[in-house]
């Protein structure tokens, strides 16, 4: 969860805000944010186990002119994260409902009885059998949507999964207390040189994390011939 550092770092959450997870078989869990002090980096990390989280992400990083400890978990709640990659999640404002005058705009929608400040997935339902499951992957909000949104808009998110290459590809690993653009992942998936028709030769490249994306970087496909070390 992120709050812009420019808007009152260190503020105590006084509203009755809760994070809700909806799981398979109609199960749900929630954790309250009321009374939580927003850290000075703007991030609130909810983890399943603080000790395991600290061991996994023990790293200092220089961000925004300060050294940051990326291993800090602010709230520990195992049940909220159980079944994580298939869960829908929302930040719910329990002080307001959609039948009240203080609930306006895109936070309220047809069939909604609660006010959701942000949501990934669907109220009351898990992500199972949808295209938005991130089991063994990570779902990352795109940088050009720095605000909460309800109802869920899938185009605001990228799901990045492991490519199982020898070297970890950019954007595959979790990066707590950091929000940054997910870089383009691009690799070869096929070289074709059919025997029957040489006009069918082709090379195929694939990006698992970018669709309808204009490549702005100066990327080049190079060919090497014979024993020459030069393309």
CSV table of C-alpha atoms in Angstrom, one decimal:
chain,number,residue,atom,x,y,z
A,1,UNK,CA,0.0,0.0,0.0
A,2,UNK,CA,1.4,3.4,-0.9
A,3,UNK,CA,0.7,7.0,0.1
A,4,UNK,CA,2.6,9.8,-1.7
A,5,UNK,CA,5.4,11.0,0.5
A,6,UNK,CA,4.5,14.6,-0.2
A,7,UNK,CA,1.1,14.2,1.6
A,8,UNK,CA,1.8,14.1,5.3
A,9,UNK,CA,4.4,11.4,6.0
A,10,UNK,CA,4.0,10.2,9.5
A,11,UNK,CA,0.3,10.8,9.6
A,12,UNK,CA,-1.8,8.5,11.7
A,13,UNK,CA,-4.8,6.9,9.9
A,14,UNK,CA,-7.9,7.9,11.9
A,15,UNK,CA,-10.5,6.7,9.4
A,16,UNK,CA,-11.9,3.1,9.7
A,17,UNK,CA,-10.0,1.7,6.7
A,18,UNK,CA,-9.5,-2.0,6.3
A,19,UNK,CA,-7.8,-4.2,3.7
A,20,UNK,CA,-10.0,-7.0,2.6
A,21,UNK,CA,-9.0,-10.2,0.8
A,22,UNK,CA,-11.6,-12.4,-0.9
A,23,UNK,CA,-10.6,-16.0,-1.4
A,24,UNK,CA,-11.9,-19.1,-3.1
A,25,UNK,CA,-15.1,-20.8,-1.7
A,26,UNK,CA,-16.5,-17.5,-0.5
A,27,UNK,CA,-13.9,-17.0,2.3
A,28,UNK,CA,-12.7,-13.5,3.2
A,29,UNK,CA,-10.3,-11.9,5.7
A,30,UNK,CA,-9.5,-8.4,6.6
A,31,UNK,CA,-7.0,-6.3,8.6
A,32,UNK,CA,-7.6,-2.8,10.0
A,33,UNK,CA,-5.4,0.2,9.1
A,34,UNK,CA,-6.9,2.5,11.7
A,35,UNK,CA,-4.3,3.8,14.1
A,36,UNK,CA,-1.5,2.9,11.7
A,37,UNK,CA,1.3,5.5,11.3
A,38,UNK,CA,2.2,5.9,7.6
A,39,UNK,CA,6.0,5.5,7.4
A,40,UNK,CA,8.0,8.4,6.0
A,41,UNK,CA,8.6,6.5,2.7
A,42,UNK,CA,4.9,6.3,2.1
A,43,UNK,CA,4.7,2.5,2.0
A,44,UNK,CA,2.8,0.2,4.3
A,45,UNK,CA,3.9,-3.4,3.9
A,46,UNK,CA,1.6,-6.3,5.0
A,47,UNK,CA,3.4,-9.6,5.2
A,48,UNK,CA,2.6,-13.1,6.3
A,49,UNK,CA,5.5,-13.4,8.7
A,50,UNK,CA,7.8,-10.5,9.8
A,51,UNK,CA,10.8,-12.6,10.5
A,52,UNK,CA,10.7,-14.5,7.2
A,53,UNK,CA,10.1,-11.2,5.4
A,54,UNK,CA,13.1,-9.6,7.0
A,55,UNK,CA,15.3,-12.6,6.1
A,56,UNK,CA,14.1,-12.6,2.5
A,57,UNK,CA,14.4,-8.9,1.8
A,58,UNK,CA,17.4,-7.9,4.1
A,59,UNK,CA,18.8,-5.1,2.0
A,60,UNK,CA,19.4,-1.3,2.3
A,61,UNK,CA,18.8,0.9,-0.7
A,62,UNK,CA,19.4,4.6,-1.2
A,63,UNK,CA,16.1,6.0,-2.2
A,64,UNK,CA,14.9,9.7,-2.2
A,65,UNK,CA,18.1,10.9,-0.6
A,66,UNK,CA,17.9,8.4,2.3
A,67,UNK,CA,19.0,4.9,3.1
A,68,UNK,CA,16.0,2.7,3.3
A,69,UNK,CA,15.6,-0.7,5.0
A,70,UNK,CA,13.6,-2.8,2.5
A,71,UNK,CA,13.1,-5.6,5.0
A,72,UNK,CA,10.6,-3.8,7.2
A,73,UNK,CA,7.2,-5.3,7.4
A,74,UNK,CA,4.6,-3.0,9.0
A,75,UNK,CA,1.7,-5.4,9.6
A,76,UNK,CA,1.9,-9.1,10.0
A,77,UNK,CA,-1.2,-11.1,9.0
A,78,UNK,CA,-0.9,-14.6,7.7
A,79,UNK,CA,-4.6,-15.3,7.1
A,80,UNK,CA,-5.0,-12.1,4.9
A,81,UNK,CA,-2.4,-13.5,2.5
A,82,UNK,CA,-3.3,-17.1,2.6
A,83,UNK,CA,-4.1,-18.1,-1.0
A,84,UNK,CA,-2.5,-14.9,-2.1
A,85,UNK,CA,-2.0,-15.3,-5.9
A,86,UNK,CA,-5.7,-16.1,-6.3
A,87,UNK,CA,-7.1,-13.5,-3.9
A,88,UNK,CA,-9.0,-10.3,-4.8
A,89,UNK,CA,-8.0,-7.3,-2.5
A,90,UNK,CA,-9.6,-4.0,-1.7
A,91,UNK,CA,-9.0,-1.0,0.6
A,92,UNK,CA,-12.5,-0.4,2.2
A,93,UNK,CA,-13.7,2.7,3.9
A,94,UNK,CA,-15.9,1.3,6.6
A,95,UNK,CA,-17.0,4.8,7.6
A,96,UNK,CA,-18.9,5.3,4.4
A,97,UNK,CA,-21.3,3.2,2.2
A,98,UNK,CA,-22.5,3.6,-1.3
A,99,UNK,CA,-25.9,4.7,-0.1
A,100,UNK,CA,-24.5,7.7,1.6
A,101,UNK,CA,-23.9,11.2,0.2
A,102,UNK,CA,-20.2,11.2,1.1
A,103,UNK,CA,-19.5,8.3,-1.3
A,104,UNK,CA,-19.2,9.7,-4.8
A,105,UNK,CA,-17.5,9.1,-8.2
A,106,UNK,CA,-15.9,5.9,-9.3
A,107,UNK,CA,-15.6,4.6,-5.8
A,108,UNK,CA,-19.3,3.6,-6.0
A,109,UNK,CA,-20.7,1.4,-8.8
A,110,UNK,CA,-23.8,-0.7,-9.5
A,111,UNK,CA,-24.4,-3.4,-7.0
A,112,UNK,CA,-21.9,-2.1,-4.5
A,113,UNK,CA,-22.9,-1.6,-0.9
A,114,UNK,CA,-19.5,-0.5,0.3
A,115,UNK,CA,-17.0,2.2,-0.5
A,116,UNK,CA,-13.7,0.8,-1.9
A,117,UNK,CA,-10.8,3.3,-2.2
A,118,UNK,CA,-8.9,0.8,-4.4
A,119,UNK,CA,-9.3,-2.7,-5.6
A,120,UNK,CA,-7.5,-5.5,-7.4
A,121,UNK,CA,-10.1,-8.1,-8.5
A,122,UNK,CA,-13.8,-8.4,-7.6
A,123,UNK,CA,-15.7,-7.8,-4.4
A,124,UNK,CA,-16.8,-11.1,-2.8
A,125,UNK,CA,-14.9,-13.2,-5.3
A,126,UNK,CA,-11.5,-14.7,-5.8
A,127,UNK,CA,-9.4,-14.3,-9.0
A,128,UNK,CA,-9.7,-18.1,-9.8
A,129,UNK,CA,-10.5,-18.8,-13.5
A,130,UNK,CA,-9.8,-15.2,-14.5
A,131,UNK,CA,-6.9,-13.7,-16.5
A,132,UNK,CA,-5.7,-11.7,-13.4
A,133,UNK,CA,-4.3,-14.5,-11.2
A,134,UNK,CA,-0.8,-13.8,-10.1
A,135,UNK,CA,0.1,-17.1,-8.5
A,136,UNK,CA,3.9,-17.4,-8.5
A,137,UNK,CA,4.0,-14.0,-10.2
A,138,UNK,CA,3.6,-10.4,-9.2
A,139,UNK,CA,0.9,-7.8,-10.1
A,140,UNK,CA,2.3,-4.3,-10.3
A,141,UNK,CA,0.4,-1.1,-10.8
A,142,UNK,CA,1.5,0.9,-13.9
A,143,UNK,CA,3.2,4.2,-13.0
A,144,UNK,CA,0.8,6.3,-14.9
A,145,UNK,CA,-2.0,5.4,-12.5
A,146,UNK,CA,-0.9,6.9,-9.2
A,147,UNK,CA,-4.4,6.8,-7.6
A,148,UNK,CA,-6.9,4.4,-6.1
A,149,UNK,CA,-9.5,3.0,-8.5
A,150,UNK,CA,-12.8,1.1,-8.0
A,151,UNK,CA,-14.2,-0.8,-9.8
A,152,UNK,CA,-11.2,-2.9,-10.9
A,153,UNK,CA,-9.6,-1.9,-14.2
A,154,UNK,CA,-7.1,-4.6,-15.4
A,155,UNK,CA,-5.3,-2.3,-17.8
A,156,UNK,CA,-3.9,-0.4,-14.9
A,157,UNK,CA,-1.9,-3.4,-13.8
A,158,UNK,CA,0.9,-5.7,-15.2
A,159,UNK,CA,1.3,-9.3,-14.2
A,160,UNK,CA,4.9,-10.4,-14.4
A,161,UNK,CA,5.8,-14.1,-14.1
A,162,UNK,CA,9.1,-15.9,-13.8
A,163,UNK,CA,10.6,-16.8,-17.2
A,164,UNK,CA,12.7,-19.6,-15.6
A,165,UNK,CA,15.8,-18.3,-17.4
A,166,UNK,CA,19.2,-18.9,-15.8
A,167,UNK,CA,19.4,-15.2,-14.9
A,168,UNK,CA,16.4,-13.4,-13.3
A,169,UNK,CA,14.8,-11.1,-15.8
A,170,UNK,CA,14.1,-7.4,-14.9
A,171,UNK,CA,10.9,-6.9,-13.0
A,172,UNK,CA,10.5,-10.6,-12.0
A,173,UNK,CA,11.5,-10.3,-8.3
A,174,UNK,CA,9.4,-8.7,-5.6
A,175,UNK,CA,10.7,-5.2,-4.6
A,176,UNK,CA,9.1,-4.1,-1.3
A,177,UNK,CA,9.1,-0.4,-0.4
A,178,UNK,CA,9.8,0.5,-4.1
A,179,UNK,CA,7.4,1.4,-6.8
A,180,UNK,CA,9.0,1.7,-10.2
A,181,UNK,CA,8.2,1.1,-13.9
A,182,UNK,CA,8.4,-2.6,-14.9
A,183,UNK,CA,11.0,-2.8,-17.6
A,184,UNK,CA,10.3,-4.5,-20.9
A,185,UNK,CA,11.1,-8.2,-20.9
A,186,UNK,CA,11.9,-9.5,-24.4
A,187,UNK,CA,13.5,-12.8,-25.6
A,188,UNK,CA,13.7,-15.1,-28.6
A,189,UNK,CA,11.1,-17.9,-28.7
A,190,UNK,CA,11.6,-19.4,-32.1
A,191,UNK,CA,14.1,-19.6,-35.0
A,192,UNK,CA,12.5,-21.3,-38.1
A,193,UNK,CA,14.4,-22.5,-41.2
A,194,UNK,CA,12.0,-25.0,-42.9
A,195,UNK,CA,13.4,-27.4,-45.5
A,196,UNK,CA,10.5,-27.2,-48.0
A,197,UNK,CA,10.3,-23.5,-48.4
A,198,UNK,CA,13.1,-21.0,-47.4
A,199,UNK,CA,10.7,-18.1,-47.9
A,200,UNK,CA,9.0,-19.3,-44.6
A,201,UNK,CA,12.1,-18.4,-42.6
A,202,UNK,CA,11.3,-16.4,-39.5
A,203,UNK,CA,12.5,-15.3,-36.1
A,204,UNK,CA,10.0,-14.9,-33.2
A,205,UNK,CA,10.5,-12.7,-30.2
A,206,UNK,CA,8.1,-12.5,-27.2
A,207,UNK,CA,7.4,-10.2,-24.3
A,208,UNK,CA,5.5,-11.8,-21.4
A,209,UNK,CA,4.8,-8.4,-19.7
A,210,UNK,CA,4.1,-5.8,-22.4
A,211,UNK,CA,1.2,-5.6,-24.8
A,212,UNK,CA,0.5,-2.8,-27.3
A,213,UNK,CA,3.8,-1.4,-26.2
A,214,UNK,CA,5.9,0.9,-28.3
A,215,UNK,CA,9.6,0.1,-27.9
A,216,UNK,CA,11.5,3.3,-27.3
A,217,UNK,CA,14.9,1.8,-26.4
A,218,UNK,CA,17.5,1.3,-29.1
A,219,UNK,CA,17.2,-2.5,-29.3
A,220,UNK,CA,18.9,-4.3,-32.2
A,221,UNK,CA,18.6,-7.9,-33.5
A,222,UNK,CA,22.1,-8.9,-34.6
A,223,UNK,CA,23.3,-11.8,-36.8
A,224,UNK,CA,26.7,-13.5,-36.6
A,225,UNK,CA,28.1,-15.5,-39.5
A,226,UNK,CA,30.9,-18.0,-39.8
A,227,UNK,CA,33.7,-17.5,-37.3
A,228,UNK,CA,33.5,-13.8,-37.3
A,229,UNK,CA,33.2,-12.2,-33.8
A,230,UNK,CA,31.5,-9.2,-35.3
A,231,UNK,CA,27.8,-9.0,-36.2
